[in-house]
């Protein structure tokens, strides 16, 4: 790198720094966020567990309520709850995929029960982060009413963060959300014949 | 729900189950994956930490090497390393944003040093998961050569998973990756004036 290059780079970065400083200064609010992870790509629940990782690092109380997903499925993430008995509450309350249960009435009843548990945490000032895993699936099939969920979100403590995951997030939820990320599948190893593996998918 | 509805739902799900069973049976391979999290949305590093969460749950050895990001930044995720001294090695080896360092030569030297540390883990059979956080940024600015990275990935243990995060993943990396997710920003709280918060951004 010539001296000229180095000088040019420095000047460019100084200008960029000014813009960044302005940008950061313009953001002043703090609040509990509603975060939605949707899309067909991998990373929706996984990024929610990353937020869990981050919050547990600060010693904050967190709760995970899993819709659809069944307690019979052994997952690495659930094993982690054993490491943080005082901070992390984990409730896996689904019955499995709709094509496994083949019973709509049972699916609806399970979602209602899971929502009841979710509400307990959504009303608890001490809980910093609530993950409602796969709730989008329950909402999509109208297994739980949108208005019920929106009401629960509205009435929660003002600094509590909530993450809602699952494909096909509904418009009404996107409207009230503070953050929406669409995890978009560019390339997936399933297409190349690789199967679901411990530590990757579960 | 009428009896007819329930019966219709059941038949539909039985058909779907057949297709699913076929699909699952077609995937037989297991291998260490190269996973790339890119895009402008939130969730790239966060989903990598979710995979960490999952693998630590299984008691597997993991390593995180952070490019660009500086050790002065206090983060919840790094505090978690203290909980798993035998399983998790965490190295934050960047100097901060390019607009903070304003020194290209220093940035390049830091990337070379971080890559050296990364290689140690990429050559260790006992490490199940290696996270190369923000490596895409280093590659984008040619602070580290693509061929160096590809060579390191090729020579690693065959069952080791690697996650590479950061915006603007390069074409050559996408080509060799097994999984690529583009985290697409649909809506972000920064745009609404909310600032970076503990437990959300860091």
Short mmCIF file of N, CA, C and O in Angstrom, two decimals, chain B residues 61-122:
data_model
loop_
_atom_site.label_atom_id
_atom_site.label_comp_id
_atom_site.label_asym_id
_atom_site.label_seq_id
_atom_site.Cartn_x
_atom_site.Cartn_y
_atom_site.Cartn_z
N UNK B 61 -17.35 -29.25 21.81
CA UNK B 61 -16.37 -28.15 21.79
C UNK B 61 -16.63 -27.20 20.63
O UNK B 61 -16.85 -27.66 19.48
N UNK B 62 -16.59 -25.91 20.91
CA UNK B 62 -16.86 -24.89 19.90
C UNK B 62 -15.85 -23.76 20.02
O UNK B 62 -15.27 -23.56 21.09
N UNK B 63 -15.66 -23.03 18.93
CA UNK B 63 -14.77 -21.87 18.95
C UNK B 63 -15.41 -20.71 18.18
O UNK B 63 -16.05 -20.93 17.16
N UNK B 64 -15.23 -19.52 18.70
CA UNK B 64 -15.69 -18.30 18.01
C UNK B 64 -14.48 -17.42 17.76
O UNK B 64 -13.74 -17.11 18.70
N UNK B 65 -14.27 -17.05 16.51
CA UNK B 65 -13.22 -16.08 16.18
C UNK B 65 -13.92 -14.88 15.55
O UNK B 65 -14.58 -15.02 14.52
N UNK B 66 -13.77 -13.73 16.19
CA UNK B 66 -14.44 -12.54 15.69
C UNK B 66 -13.46 -11.62 14.97
O UNK B 66 -12.49 -11.14 15.56
N UNK B 67 -13.72 -11.43 13.69
CA UNK B 67 -12.99 -10.45 12.89
C UNK B 67 -13.69 -9.10 13.06
O UNK B 67 -14.87 -9.04 13.39
N UNK B 68 -12.94 -8.02 12.79
CA UNK B 68 -13.48 -6.65 12.83
C UNK B 68 -13.94 -6.25 14.25
O UNK B 68 -13.50 -5.25 14.78
N UNK B 69 -14.85 -7.03 14.85
CA UNK B 69 -15.37 -6.68 16.18
C UNK B 69 -14.23 -6.59 17.20
O UNK B 69 -13.34 -7.43 17.21
N UNK B 70 -14.29 -5.58 18.05
CA UNK B 70 -13.18 -5.29 18.95
C UNK B 70 -13.45 -5.78 20.37
O UNK B 70 -14.60 -5.78 20.82
N UNK B 71 -12.40 -6.20 21.07
CA UNK B 71 -12.57 -6.74 22.43
C UNK B 71 -13.08 -5.71 23.42
O UNK B 71 -13.57 -6.08 24.49
N UNK B 72 -12.97 -4.42 23.09
CA UNK B 72 -13.46 -3.39 24.02
C UNK B 72 -14.99 -3.40 24.11
O UNK B 72 -15.57 -2.90 25.06
N UNK B 73 -15.64 -3.90 23.07
CA UNK B 73 -17.11 -3.94 23.07
C UNK B 73 -17.57 -5.01 24.04
O UNK B 73 -17.26 -6.19 23.88
N UNK B 74 -18.33 -4.62 25.03
CA UNK B 74 -18.87 -5.59 25.99
C UNK B 74 -20.12 -6.22 25.39
O UNK B 74 -21.04 -5.52 25.01
N UNK B 75 -20.16 -7.55 25.34
CA UNK B 75 -21.35 -8.21 24.78
C UNK B 75 -21.80 -9.35 25.69
O UNK B 75 -20.98 -9.98 26.36
N UNK B 76 -23.09 -9.60 25.66
CA UNK B 76 -23.66 -10.69 26.45
C UNK B 76 -23.12 -12.03 25.99
O UNK B 76 -22.87 -12.93 26.81
N UNK B 77 -22.96 -12.18 24.67
CA UNK B 77 -22.50 -13.46 24.13
C UNK B 77 -21.11 -13.82 24.65
O UNK B 77 -20.81 -14.97 24.94
N UNK B 78 -20.24 -12.81 24.78
CA UNK B 78 -18.89 -13.12 25.23
C UNK B 78 -18.87 -13.51 26.71
O UNK B 78 -18.07 -14.34 27.13
N UNK B 79 -19.78 -12.92 27.47
CA UNK B 79 -19.87 -13.29 28.89
C UNK B 79 -20.23 -14.77 29.04
O UNK B 79 -19.89 -15.41 30.02
N UNK B 80 -20.96 -15.30 28.08
CA UNK B 80 -21.38 -16.70 28.15
C UNK B 80 -20.19 -17.65 28.11
O UNK B 80 -20.26 -18.77 28.63
N UNK B 81 -19.11 -17.22 27.49
CA UNK B 81 -17.93 -18.09 27.41
C UNK B 81 -17.43 -18.47 28.80
O UNK B 81 -16.91 -19.57 29.00
N UNK B 82 -17.65 -17.56 29.77
CA UNK B 82 -17.22 -17.84 31.14
C UNK B 82 -17.97 -19.05 31.74
O UNK B 82 -17.46 -19.71 32.64
N UNK B 83 -19.17 -19.29 31.24
CA UNK B 83 -19.97 -20.42 31.76
C UNK B 83 -19.48 -21.77 31.22
O UNK B 83 -19.84 -22.80 31.76
N UNK B 84 -18.75 -21.75 30.12
CA UNK B 84 -18.34 -23.00 29.48
C UNK B 84 -16.83 -23.03 29.20
O UNK B 84 -16.43 -23.18 28.04
N UNK B 85 -16.02 -22.88 30.25
CA UNK B 85 -14.57 -22.76 30.03
C UNK B 85 -13.96 -23.99 29.35
O UNK B 85 -12.95 -23.86 28.66
N UNK B 86 -14.57 -25.15 29.52
CA UNK B 86 -13.99 -26.36 28.92
C UNK B 86 -14.47 -26.61 27.50
O UNK B 86 -13.88 -27.38 26.76
N UNK B 87 -15.57 -25.95 27.14
CA UNK B 87 -16.16 -26.24 25.82
C UNK B 87 -15.98 -25.12 24.82
O UNK B 87 -15.85 -25.37 23.62
N UNK B 88 -15.99 -23.89 25.32
CA UNK B 88 -16.08 -22.75 24.39
C UNK B 88 -14.85 -21.85 24.46
O UNK B 88 -14.50 -21.34 25.51
N UNK B 89 -14.21 -21.69 23.33
CA UNK B 89 -13.08 -20.75 23.21
C UNK B 89 -13.55 -19.54 22.42
O UNK B 89 -14.08 -19.68 21.32
N UNK B 90 -13.33 -18.37 22.95
CA UNK B 90 -13.86 -17.16 22.33
C UNK B 90 -12.72 -16.16 22.09
O UNK B 90 -12.06 -15.75 23.05
N UNK B 91 -12.49 -15.78 20.85
CA UNK B 91 -11.41 -14.83 20.51
C UNK B 91 -11.96 -13.65 19.71
O UNK B 91 -12.36 -13.83 18.56
N UNK B 92 -11.99 -12.50 20.33
CA UNK B 92 -12.43 -11.29 19.65
C UNK B 92 -11.19 -10.52 19.24
O UNK B 92 -10.49 -9.96 20.09
N UNK B 93 -10.89 -10.50 17.93
CA UNK B 93 -9.56 -10.09 17.49
C UNK B 93 -9.55 -8.92 16.51
O UNK B 93 -8.55 -8.64 15.86
N UNK B 94 -10.70 -8.25 16.38
CA UNK B 94 -10.75 -7.11 15.47
C UNK B 94 -10.35 -5.82 16.17
O UNK B 94 -10.07 -5.80 17.38
N UNK B 95 -10.37 -4.74 15.39
CA UNK B 95 -10.02 -3.42 15.93
C UNK B 95 -11.18 -2.46 15.88
O UNK B 95 -11.02 -1.28 16.13
N UNK B 96 -12.37 -2.97 15.52
CA UNK B 96 -13.51 -2.07 15.40
C UNK B 96 -13.82 -1.77 13.95
O UNK B 96 -13.11 -2.23 13.04
N UNK B 97 -14.86 -1.01 13.73
CA UNK B 97 -15.27 -0.65 12.37
C UNK B 97 -14.15 0.07 11.63
O UNK B 97 -13.36 0.78 12.25
N UNK B 98 -14.14 -0.12 10.33
CA UNK B 98 -13.11 0.52 9.50
C UNK B 98 -13.12 2.04 9.67
O UNK B 98 -12.10 2.70 9.58
N UNK B 99 -14.32 2.60 9.96
CA UNK B 99 -14.40 4.06 10.13
C UNK B 99 -13.94 4.49 11.52
O UNK B 99 -13.82 5.67 11.80
N UNK B 100 -13.70 3.51 12.40
CA UNK B 100 -13.14 3.85 13.70
C UNK B 100 -11.61 3.75 13.67
O UNK B 100 -10.92 4.61 14.22
N UNK B 101 -11.11 2.70 13.05
CA UNK B 101 -9.65 2.55 13.01
C UNK B 101 -9.04 3.57 12.05
O UNK B 101 -7.98 4.12 12.31
N UNK B 102 -9.70 3.78 10.91
CA UNK B 102 -9.20 4.70 9.87
C UNK B 102 -7.77 4.36 9.48
O UNK B 102 -6.99 5.24 9.12
N UNK B 103 -7.45 3.07 9.56
CA UNK B 103 -6.07 2.65 9.30
C UNK B 103 -6.10 1.27 8.63
O UNK B 103 -6.23 0.25 9.29
N UNK B 104 -5.98 1.29 7.31
CA UNK B 104 -6.14 0.06 6.53
C UNK B 104 -5.06 -0.96 6.85
O UNK B 104 -5.34 -2.15 6.96
N UNK B 105 -3.84 -0.48 7.02
CA UNK B 105 -2.72 -1.39 7.28
C UNK B 105 -2.94 -2.16 8.59
O UNK B 105 -2.73 -3.37 8.66
N UNK B 106 -3.39 -1.44 9.59
CA UNK B 106 -3.67 -2.05 10.90
C UNK B 106 -4.81 -3.07 10.78
O UNK B 106 -4.75 -4.15 11.37
N UNK B 107 -5.86 -2.71 10.02
CA UNK B 107 -6.99 -3.62 9.81
C UNK B 107 -6.53 -4.93 9.18
O UNK B 107 -6.96 -6.01 9.57
N UNK B 108 -5.65 -4.81 8.18
CA UNK B 108 -5.16 -5.99 7.47
C UNK B 108 -4.32 -6.88 8.41
O UNK B 108 -4.49 -8.10 8.43
N UNK B 109 -3.49 -6.25 9.21
CA UNK B 109 -2.66 -7.02 10.15
C UNK B 109 -3.52 -7.75 11.18
O UNK B 109 -3.26 -8.91 11.52
N UNK B 110 -4.58 -7.09 11.65
CA UNK B 110 -5.47 -7.72 12.63
C UNK B 110 -6.18 -8.93 12.02
O UNK B 110 -6.37 -9.95 12.68
N UNK B 111 -6.60 -8.80 10.77
CA UNK B 111 -7.28 -9.91 10.10
C UNK B 111 -6.33 -11.10 9.95
O UNK B 111 -6.75 -12.25 10.13
N UNK B 112 -5.08 -10.82 9.61
CA UNK B 112 -4.10 -11.91 9.44
C UNK B 112 -3.91 -12.64 10.76
O UNK B 112 -3.86 -13.87 10.81
N UNK B 113 -3.85 -11.89 11.83
CA UNK B 113 -3.67 -12.48 13.16
C UNK B 113 -4.90 -13.32 13.54
O UNK B 113 -4.77 -14.44 14.07
N UNK B 114 -6.08 -12.79 13.27
CA UNK B 114 -7.31 -13.52 13.59
C UNK B 114 -7.39 -14.81 12.78
O UNK B 114 -7.80 -15.86 13.29
N UNK B 115 -6.97 -14.76 11.52
CA UNK B 115 -7.00 -15.95 10.68
C UNK B 115 -6.06 -17.04 11.20
O UNK B 115 -6.38 -18.23 11.17
N UNK B 116 -4.93 -16.61 11.70
CA UNK B 116 -3.97 -17.55 12.28
C UNK B 116 -4.62 -18.32 13.44
O UNK B 116 -4.46 -19.54 13.56
N UNK B 117 -5.33 -17.60 14.29
CA UNK B 117 -6.03 -18.24 15.42
C UNK B 117 -7.13 -19.16 14.88
O UNK B 117 -7.30 -20.30 15.34
N UNK B 118 -7.87 -18.68 13.89
CA UNK B 118 -8.95 -19.49 13.30
C UNK B 118 -8.42 -20.82 12.78
O UNK B 118 -9.02 -21.88 13.00
N UNK B 119 -7.27 -20.77 12.12
CA UNK B 119 -6.68 -21.98 11.52
C UNK B 119 -6.42 -23.05 12.58
O UNK B 119 -6.58 -24.24 12.30
N UNK B 120 -6.00 -22.63 13.74
CA UNK B 120 -5.75 -23.60 14.82
C UNK B 120 -6.99 -24.44 15.08
O UNK B 120 -6.91 -25.66 15.27
N UNK B 121 -8.15 -23.80 15.10
CA UNK B 121 -9.40 -24.53 15.37
C UNK B 121 -9.87 -25.30 14.14
O UNK B 121 -10.45 -26.37 14.26
N UNK B 122 -9.60 -24.75 12.97
CA UNK B 122 -9.99 -25.43 11.73
C UNK B 122 -9.14 -26.68 11.49
O UNK B 122 -9.40 -27.45 10.58
#
